[in-house]
Short mmCIF file of C-alpha atoms and ligand atoms in Angstrom, two decimals:
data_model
loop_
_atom_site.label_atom_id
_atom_site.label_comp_id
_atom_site.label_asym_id
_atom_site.label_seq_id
_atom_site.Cartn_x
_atom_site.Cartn_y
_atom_site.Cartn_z
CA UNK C 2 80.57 86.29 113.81
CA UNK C 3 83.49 83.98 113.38
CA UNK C 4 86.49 84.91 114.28
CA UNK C 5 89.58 84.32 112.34
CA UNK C 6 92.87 84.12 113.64
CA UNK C 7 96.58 84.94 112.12
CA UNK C 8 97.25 81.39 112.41
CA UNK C 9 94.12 80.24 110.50
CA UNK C 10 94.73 83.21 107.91
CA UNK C 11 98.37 81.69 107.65
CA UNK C 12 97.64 78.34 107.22
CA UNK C 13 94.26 78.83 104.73
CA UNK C 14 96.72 80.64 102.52
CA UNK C 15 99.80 78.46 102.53
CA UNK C 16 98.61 76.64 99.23
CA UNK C 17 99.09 79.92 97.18
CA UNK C 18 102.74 80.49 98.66
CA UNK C 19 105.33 79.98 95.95
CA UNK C 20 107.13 77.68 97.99
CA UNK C 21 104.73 75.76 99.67
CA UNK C 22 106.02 73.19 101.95
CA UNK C 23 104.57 74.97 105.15
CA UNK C 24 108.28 76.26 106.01
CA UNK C 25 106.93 80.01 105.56
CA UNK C 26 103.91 79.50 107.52
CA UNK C 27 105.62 78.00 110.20
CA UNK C 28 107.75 80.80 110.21
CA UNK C 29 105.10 83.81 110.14
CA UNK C 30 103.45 81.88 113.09
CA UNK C 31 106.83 81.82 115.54
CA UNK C 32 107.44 85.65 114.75
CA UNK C 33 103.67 85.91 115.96
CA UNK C 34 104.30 83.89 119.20
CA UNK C 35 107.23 86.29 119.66
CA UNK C 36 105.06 89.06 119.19
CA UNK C 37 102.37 88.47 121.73
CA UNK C 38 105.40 87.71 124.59
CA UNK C 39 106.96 90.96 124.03
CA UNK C 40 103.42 92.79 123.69
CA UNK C 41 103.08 91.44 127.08
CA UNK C 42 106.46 92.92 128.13
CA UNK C 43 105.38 96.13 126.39
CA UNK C 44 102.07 96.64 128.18
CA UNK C 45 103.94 95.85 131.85
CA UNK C 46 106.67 97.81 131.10
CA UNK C 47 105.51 100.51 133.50
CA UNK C 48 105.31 97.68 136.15
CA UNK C 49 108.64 95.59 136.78
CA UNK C 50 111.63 96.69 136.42
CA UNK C 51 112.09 96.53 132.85
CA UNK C 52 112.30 100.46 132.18
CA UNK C 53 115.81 102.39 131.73
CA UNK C 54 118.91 101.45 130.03
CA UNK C 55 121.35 98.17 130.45
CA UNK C 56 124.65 100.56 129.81
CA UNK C 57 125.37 99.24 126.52
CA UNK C 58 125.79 101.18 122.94
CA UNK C 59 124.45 99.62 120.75
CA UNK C 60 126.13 98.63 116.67
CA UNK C 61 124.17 102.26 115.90
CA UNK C 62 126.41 104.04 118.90
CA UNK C 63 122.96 104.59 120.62
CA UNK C 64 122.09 103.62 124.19
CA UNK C 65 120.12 100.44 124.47
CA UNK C 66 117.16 99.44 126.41
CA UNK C 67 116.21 96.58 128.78
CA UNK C 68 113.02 96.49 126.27
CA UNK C 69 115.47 96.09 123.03
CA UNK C 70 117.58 93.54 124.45
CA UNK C 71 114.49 90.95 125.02
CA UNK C 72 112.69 91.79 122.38
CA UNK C 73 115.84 90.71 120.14
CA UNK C 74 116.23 87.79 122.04
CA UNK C 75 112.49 87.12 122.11
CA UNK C 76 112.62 87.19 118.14
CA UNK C 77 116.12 85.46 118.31
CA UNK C 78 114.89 82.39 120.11
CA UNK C 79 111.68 82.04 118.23
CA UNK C 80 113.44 82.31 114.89
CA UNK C 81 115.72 79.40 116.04
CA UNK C 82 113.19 77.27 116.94
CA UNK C 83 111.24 77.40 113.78
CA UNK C 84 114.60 75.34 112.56
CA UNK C 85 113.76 76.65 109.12
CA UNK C 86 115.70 80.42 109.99
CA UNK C 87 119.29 79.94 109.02
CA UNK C 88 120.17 83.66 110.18
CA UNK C 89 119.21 87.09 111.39
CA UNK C 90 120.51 90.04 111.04
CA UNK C 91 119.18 92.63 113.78
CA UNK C 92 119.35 96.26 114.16
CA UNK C 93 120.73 95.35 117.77
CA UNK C 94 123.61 92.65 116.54
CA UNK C 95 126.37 94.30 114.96
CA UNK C 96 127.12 91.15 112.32
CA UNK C 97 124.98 88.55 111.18
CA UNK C 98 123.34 85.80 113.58
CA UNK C 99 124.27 82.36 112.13
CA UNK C 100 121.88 79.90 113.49
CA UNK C 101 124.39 76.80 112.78
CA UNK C 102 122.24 73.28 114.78
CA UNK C 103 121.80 71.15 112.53
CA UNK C 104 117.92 71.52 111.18
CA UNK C 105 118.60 75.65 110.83
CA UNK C 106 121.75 75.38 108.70
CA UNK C 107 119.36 73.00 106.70
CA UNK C 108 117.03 76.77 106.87
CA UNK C 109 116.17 78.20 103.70
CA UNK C 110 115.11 81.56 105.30
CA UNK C 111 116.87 84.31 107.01
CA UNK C 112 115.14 87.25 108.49
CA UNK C 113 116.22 90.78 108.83
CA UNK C 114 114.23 92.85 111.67
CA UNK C 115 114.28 95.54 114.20
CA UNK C 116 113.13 93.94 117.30
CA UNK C 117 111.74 96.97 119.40
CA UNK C 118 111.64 100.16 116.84
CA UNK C 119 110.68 103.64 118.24
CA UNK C 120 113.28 103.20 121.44
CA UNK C 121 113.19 106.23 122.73
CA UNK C 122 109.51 106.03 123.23
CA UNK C 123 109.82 103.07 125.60
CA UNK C 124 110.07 105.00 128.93
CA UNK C 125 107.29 107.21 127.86
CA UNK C 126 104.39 104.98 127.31
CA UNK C 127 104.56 105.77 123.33
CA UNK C 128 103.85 103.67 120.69
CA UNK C 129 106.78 101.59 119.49
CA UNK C 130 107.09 98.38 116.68
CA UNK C 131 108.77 95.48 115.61
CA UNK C 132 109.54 94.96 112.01
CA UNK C 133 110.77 92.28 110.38
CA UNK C 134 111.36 90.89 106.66
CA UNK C 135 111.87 87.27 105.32
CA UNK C 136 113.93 86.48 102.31
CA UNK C 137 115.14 82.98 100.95
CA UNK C 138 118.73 81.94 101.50
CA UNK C 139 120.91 82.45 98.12
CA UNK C 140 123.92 80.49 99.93
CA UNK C 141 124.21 76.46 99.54
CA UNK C 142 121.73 75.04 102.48
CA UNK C 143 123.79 72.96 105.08
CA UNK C 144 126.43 75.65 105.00
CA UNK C 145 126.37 78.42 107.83
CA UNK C 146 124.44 81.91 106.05
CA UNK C 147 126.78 84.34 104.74
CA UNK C 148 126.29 88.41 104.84
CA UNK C 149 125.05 87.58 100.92
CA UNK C 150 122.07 86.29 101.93
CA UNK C 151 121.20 89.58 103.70
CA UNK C 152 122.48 91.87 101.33
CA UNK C 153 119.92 91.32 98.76
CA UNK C 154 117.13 94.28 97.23
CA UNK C 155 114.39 94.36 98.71
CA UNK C 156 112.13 93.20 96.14
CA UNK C 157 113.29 89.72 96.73
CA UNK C 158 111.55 89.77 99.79
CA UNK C 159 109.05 86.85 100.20
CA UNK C 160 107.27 88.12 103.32
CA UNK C 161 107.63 90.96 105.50
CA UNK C 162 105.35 93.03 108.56
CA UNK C 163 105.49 94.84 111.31
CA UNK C 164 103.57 94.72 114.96
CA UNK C 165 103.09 98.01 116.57
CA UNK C 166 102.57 97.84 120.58
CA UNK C 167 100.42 100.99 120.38
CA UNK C 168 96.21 101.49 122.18
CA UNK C 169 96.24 97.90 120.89
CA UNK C 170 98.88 95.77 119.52
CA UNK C 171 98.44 94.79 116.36
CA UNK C 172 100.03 92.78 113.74
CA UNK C 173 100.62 93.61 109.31
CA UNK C 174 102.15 91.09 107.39
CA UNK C 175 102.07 90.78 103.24
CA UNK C 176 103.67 87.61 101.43
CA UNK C 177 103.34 89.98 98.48
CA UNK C 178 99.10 88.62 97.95
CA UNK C 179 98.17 91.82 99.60
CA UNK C 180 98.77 93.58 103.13
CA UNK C 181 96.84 92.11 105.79
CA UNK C 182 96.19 93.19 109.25
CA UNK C 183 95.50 91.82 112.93
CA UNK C 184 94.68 93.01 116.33
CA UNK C 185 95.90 90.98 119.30
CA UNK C 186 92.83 90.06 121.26
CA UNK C 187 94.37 89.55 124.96
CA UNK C 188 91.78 87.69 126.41
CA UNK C 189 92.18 84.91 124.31
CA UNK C 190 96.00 85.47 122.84
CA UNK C 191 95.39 85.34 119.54
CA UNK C 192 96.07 88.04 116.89
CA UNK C 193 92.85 88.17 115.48
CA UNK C 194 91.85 89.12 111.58
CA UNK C 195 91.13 92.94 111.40
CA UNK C 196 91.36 93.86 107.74
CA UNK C 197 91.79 90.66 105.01
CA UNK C 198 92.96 93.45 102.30
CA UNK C 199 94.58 96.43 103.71
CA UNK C 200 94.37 99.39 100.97
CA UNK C 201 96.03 102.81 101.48
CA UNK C 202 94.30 106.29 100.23
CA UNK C 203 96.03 107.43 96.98
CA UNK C 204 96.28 110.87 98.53
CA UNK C 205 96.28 112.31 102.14
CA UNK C 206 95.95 115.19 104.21
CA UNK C 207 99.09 113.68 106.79
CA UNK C 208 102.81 114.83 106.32
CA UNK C 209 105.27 113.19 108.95
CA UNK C 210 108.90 114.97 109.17
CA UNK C 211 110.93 115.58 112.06
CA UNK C 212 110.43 119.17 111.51
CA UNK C 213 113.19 119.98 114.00
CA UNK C 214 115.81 119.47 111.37
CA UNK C 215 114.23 121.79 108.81
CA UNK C 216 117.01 123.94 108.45
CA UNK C 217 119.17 120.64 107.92
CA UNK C 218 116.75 118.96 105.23
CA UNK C 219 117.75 119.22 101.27
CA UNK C 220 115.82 122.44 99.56
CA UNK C 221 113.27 120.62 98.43
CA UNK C 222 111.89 118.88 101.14
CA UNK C 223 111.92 121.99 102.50
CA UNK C 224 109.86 123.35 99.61
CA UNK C 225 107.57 120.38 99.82
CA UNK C 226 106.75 121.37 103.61
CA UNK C 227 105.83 124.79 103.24
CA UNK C 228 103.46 123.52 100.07
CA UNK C 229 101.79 121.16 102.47
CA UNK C 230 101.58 123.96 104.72
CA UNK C 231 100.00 126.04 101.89
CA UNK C 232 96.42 127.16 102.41
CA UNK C 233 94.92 125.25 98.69
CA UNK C 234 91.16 124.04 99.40
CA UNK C 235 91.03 121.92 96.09
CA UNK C 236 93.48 120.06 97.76
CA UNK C 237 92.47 120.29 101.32
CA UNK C 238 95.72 121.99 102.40
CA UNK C 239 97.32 122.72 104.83
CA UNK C 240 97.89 119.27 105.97
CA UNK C 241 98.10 118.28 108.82
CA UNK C 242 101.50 117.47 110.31
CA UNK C 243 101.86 114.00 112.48
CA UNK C 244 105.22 112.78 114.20
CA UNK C 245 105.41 110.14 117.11
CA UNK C 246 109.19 109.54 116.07
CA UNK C 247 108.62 105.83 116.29
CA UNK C 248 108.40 105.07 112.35
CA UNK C 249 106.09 101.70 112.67
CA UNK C 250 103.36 104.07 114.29
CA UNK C 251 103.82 106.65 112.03
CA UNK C 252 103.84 104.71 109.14
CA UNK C 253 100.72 102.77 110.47
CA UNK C 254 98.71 105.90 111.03
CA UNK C 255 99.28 107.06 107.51
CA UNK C 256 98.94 103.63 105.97
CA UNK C 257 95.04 103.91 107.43
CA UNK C 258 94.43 107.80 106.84
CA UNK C 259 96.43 108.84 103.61
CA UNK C 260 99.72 110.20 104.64
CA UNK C 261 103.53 110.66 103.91
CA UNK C 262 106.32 109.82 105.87
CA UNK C 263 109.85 111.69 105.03
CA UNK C 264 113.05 111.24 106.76
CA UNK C 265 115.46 112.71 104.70
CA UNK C 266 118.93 113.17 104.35
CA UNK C 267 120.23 116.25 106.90
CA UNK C 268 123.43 117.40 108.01
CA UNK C 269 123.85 114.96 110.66
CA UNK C 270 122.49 112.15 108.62
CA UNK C 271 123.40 112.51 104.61
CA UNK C 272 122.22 109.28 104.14
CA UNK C 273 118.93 109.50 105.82
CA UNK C 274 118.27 107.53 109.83
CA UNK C 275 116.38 104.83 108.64
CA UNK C 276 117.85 101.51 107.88
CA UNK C 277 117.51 99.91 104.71
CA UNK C 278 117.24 96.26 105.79
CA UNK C 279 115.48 95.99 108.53
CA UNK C 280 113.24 99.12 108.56
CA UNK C 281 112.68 100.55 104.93
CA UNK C 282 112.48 97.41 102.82
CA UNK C 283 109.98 95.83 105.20
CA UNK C 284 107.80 98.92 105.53
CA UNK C 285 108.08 99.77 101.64
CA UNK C 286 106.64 96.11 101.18
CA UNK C 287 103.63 96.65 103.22
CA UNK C 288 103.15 99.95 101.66
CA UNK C 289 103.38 99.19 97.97
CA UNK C 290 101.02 95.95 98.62
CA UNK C 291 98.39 98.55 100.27
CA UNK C 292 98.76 100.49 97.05
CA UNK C 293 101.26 102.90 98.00
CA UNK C 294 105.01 103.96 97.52
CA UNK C 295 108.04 103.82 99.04
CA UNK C 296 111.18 105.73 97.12
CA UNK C 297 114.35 107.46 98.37
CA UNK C 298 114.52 111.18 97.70
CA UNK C 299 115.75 110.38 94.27
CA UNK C 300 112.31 109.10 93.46
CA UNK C 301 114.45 105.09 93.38
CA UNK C 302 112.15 102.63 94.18
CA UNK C 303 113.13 101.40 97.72
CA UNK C 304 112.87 97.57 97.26
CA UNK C 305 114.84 97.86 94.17
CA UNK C 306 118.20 99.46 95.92
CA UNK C 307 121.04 96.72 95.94
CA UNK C 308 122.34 96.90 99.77
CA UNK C 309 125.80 96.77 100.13
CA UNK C 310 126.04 97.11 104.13
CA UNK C 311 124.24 95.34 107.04
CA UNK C 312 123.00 98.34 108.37
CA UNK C 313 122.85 100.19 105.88
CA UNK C 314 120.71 103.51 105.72
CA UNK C 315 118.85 105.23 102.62
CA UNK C 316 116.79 108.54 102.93
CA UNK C 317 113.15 107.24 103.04
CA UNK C 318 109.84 108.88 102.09
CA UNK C 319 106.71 106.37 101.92
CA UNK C 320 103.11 106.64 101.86
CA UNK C 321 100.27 107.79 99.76
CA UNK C 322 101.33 107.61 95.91
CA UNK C 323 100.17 110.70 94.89
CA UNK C 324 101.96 112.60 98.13
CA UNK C 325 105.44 110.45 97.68
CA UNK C 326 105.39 111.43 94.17
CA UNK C 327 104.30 115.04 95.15
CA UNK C 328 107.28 115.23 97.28
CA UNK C 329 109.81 113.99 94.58
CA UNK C 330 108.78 116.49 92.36
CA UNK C 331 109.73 119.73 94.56
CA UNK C 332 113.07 117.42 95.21
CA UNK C 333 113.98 117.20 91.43
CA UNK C 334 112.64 120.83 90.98
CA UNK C 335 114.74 122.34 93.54
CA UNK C 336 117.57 119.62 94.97
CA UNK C 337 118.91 118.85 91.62
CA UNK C 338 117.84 115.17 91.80
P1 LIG D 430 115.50 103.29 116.55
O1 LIG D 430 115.59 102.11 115.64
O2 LIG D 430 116.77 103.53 117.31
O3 LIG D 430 114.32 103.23 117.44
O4 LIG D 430 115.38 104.60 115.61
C1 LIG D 430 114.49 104.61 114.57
C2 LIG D 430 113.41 105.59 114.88
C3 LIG D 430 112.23 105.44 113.98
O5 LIG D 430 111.26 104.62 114.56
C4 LIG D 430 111.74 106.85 113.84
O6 LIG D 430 111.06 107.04 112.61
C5 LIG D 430 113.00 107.65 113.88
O7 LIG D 430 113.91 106.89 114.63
C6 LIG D 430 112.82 108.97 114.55
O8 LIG D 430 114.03 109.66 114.54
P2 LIG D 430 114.15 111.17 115.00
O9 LIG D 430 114.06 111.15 116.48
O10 LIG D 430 115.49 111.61 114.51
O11 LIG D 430 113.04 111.95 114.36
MG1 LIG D 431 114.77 101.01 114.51
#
C-alpha cells in the first residue's frame, strides 16, 4: 500500500490553492518540521530535564513551562525560515512577533498559534496540542506587520490545524478543501496520510464541560447538561461526559466520535478561557470543514467575530451540528440570548 506523506498531500494539492505560488505549501511543510521536533520533545519529556516550570508568567498571568517556551521558539524559528511569515502572534508573546529580514517583511503570511496547548497536562503525561492558523497579510508587503493583520475574523483564514502529541502524534490541517488528517510515523519521520477527508458525526453521544464550574456556568448551559444527562433512548441519552482539559484532545476526540465541546462564560471567566485567535478560530475551521459548528453561546458563528484584541477570548462551544445547535437552544430558552 503506498504511503502518502503530508508533504506529498501538500504539494499534490498546491495547484488548487487560491494563491498558488508554492508560498502556502512551503509554509504548511515548516510548521510540520516544527511539529515532529517538538513531538520528539513531547515523547522525552519524562526523560531530560525538560519537566517543571522556568519561573516566568506568562502574557495570560499563568506559569509557564520549559515545554511552552521551546515549542514557541520551535514554531518561531521555523516560521522565520520559511521567509514567507511576516509575523506571529503567540499565546506565549504578549505583542506581535515582527519577523523584519529582508525576504519575511517581503512575507505575505502571518500566523497566529498556541505553541504547546493543554499546559497543565505536560508534567502528567496527558495529551496536549499545538494549534495554529494562517491568514494573508492586509498591510503593504516590505513594511514590518502591524496588529491589523492579526486582528482579522476568522473566516479569512486561508489555512489552519492543529497537532495533538497524544498515544500518537498526529497532525489536521484544512486550507478550507476539506479537513485532512496525519499520523506521525516515527520510524521514518514523516506525518503520514490517515484520513484524505475528515467528516464529523452530525450528532453525538460526547459532552465536554469543565463540570467543576457548574454552579458558575450561565442557566442554560446548565440546563443543557442535565438534558444530556437525561435518561431519553431515542436519543441515546445520557451522554457520556469527556474532559482531558487540554482542548486540541478534546476537540479531536469529538471531531472522530460525535461530540460537543463547551467552555462557557463563568464567574471567573465572563468572556469564556479560550482564545479567539489562536485557539477558537483555528479549531472552528477544522470543525466546520469536517461538517460541524463552532458558535459562541450566542449561537454567532465563531469565524465570523471581528477580533479587536490579540488575545482576545470568546465563550466557545464546537462540535457536532446538531449538539452545538442543541446547546444554543436551552441558552436562548433560558439565558436570555
Ligand atoms: P492553556 O492554553 O494555558 O493550555 O489553556 C487552555 C486550555 C485548553 O486546552 C483547555 O480546553 C482549557 O484550558 C481547560 O481549562 P480548564 O482547566 O479551566 O477546564
Ligand atoms: Mg492554549
Amino acid at each position: 500500500m503506498k504511503v502518502y506523506t503530508l508533504d506529498e498531500i501538500i504539494i499534490q494539492r498546491q495547484s488548487a490553492f487560491p494563491y498558488a505560488k508554492g508560498d502556502l505549501s512551503r509554509l504548511l511543510m515548516h510548521i510540520g518540521v516544527a511539529a515532529k521536533i517538538v513531538s520528539r520533545e513531547v515523547n522525552k519529556a519524562g526523560l531530560i530535564d525538560i519537566l517543571g516550570e522556568t519561573g516566568d508568567v506568562n502574557v495570560q498571568g499563568e506559569e509557564v513551562k520549559k515545554l511552552d517556551v521551546y515549542a514557541n521558539d520551535q514554531f518561531i524559528a521555523a516560521l522565520k525560515s520559511t521567509g514567507i511569515c511576516a509575523g506571529i502572534a503567540s499565546e506565549e508573546n504578549d505583542d506581535i512577533v515582527i519577523l523584519d529580514d529582508e525576504m519575511s517583511l517581503n512575507g505575505k503570511y502571518v500566523v497566529c498559534m498556541d505553541p504547546l496547548d493543554g499546559s497543565s497536562n505536560i508534567d502528567v503525561n496527558v495529551s496536549i496540542g499545538t494549534i495554529f492558523s494562517i491568514y494573508r497579510r492586509v498591510s503593504e508587503p516590505g513594511k514590518p506587520v502591524t496588529k491589523e493583520d492579526f486582528l482579522q475574523p476568522g473566516n479569512k483564514q486561508v489555512a489552519a490545524g492543529y497537532i495533538i502529541y497524544g498515544s500518537s502524534t498526529m497532525l489536521v490541517y484544512t486550507t478550507g478543501l476539506g479537513a485532512t488528517s496525519f499520523t506521525l510515523d516515527p520510524s521514518i519521520g514523516e506525518f503520514c496520510l490517515t484520513e484524505e477527508v475528515v467528516k464529523t458525526p452530525e450528532d453525538g453521544k460526547i459532552y465536554s464541560i469543565n463540570q467543576g464550574n457548574y454552579f458558575q456556568f450561565p442557566e442554560g448551559v446548565r440546563r443543557y447538561i442535565q438534558y444530556c444527562q437525561e435518561t431519553d433512548k431515542a436519543t441515546k441519552r445520557p451522554y457520556s461526559l469527556r474532559y482531558i482539559g487540554s482542548l486540541v484532545a478534546d476537540f479531536h476526540r469529538n471531531l472522530l466520535k460525535g461530540g460537543i465541546f463547551i467552555y462557557p462564560e463563568t464567574d471567573k471567566a465572563p468572556n469564556g478561557k479560550l482564545r479567539l485567535l489562536y485557539e477558537c478560530n483555528p479549531i472552528a475551521f477544522i470543525a466546520e470543514q469536517a461538517g460541524g459548528m463552532a458558535v459562541d453561546g450566542n449561537g454567532n458563528r465563531i469565524m465570523d467575530i471581528k477580533p479587536t484584541e490579540l488575545h482576545q477570548r470568546v465563550p466557545f462551544y464546537v462540535g457536532s451540528k446538531n449538539m452545538v445547535k442543541k446547546a444554543i437552544e436551552f441558552n436562548k430558552e433560558f439565558s436570555g440570548k
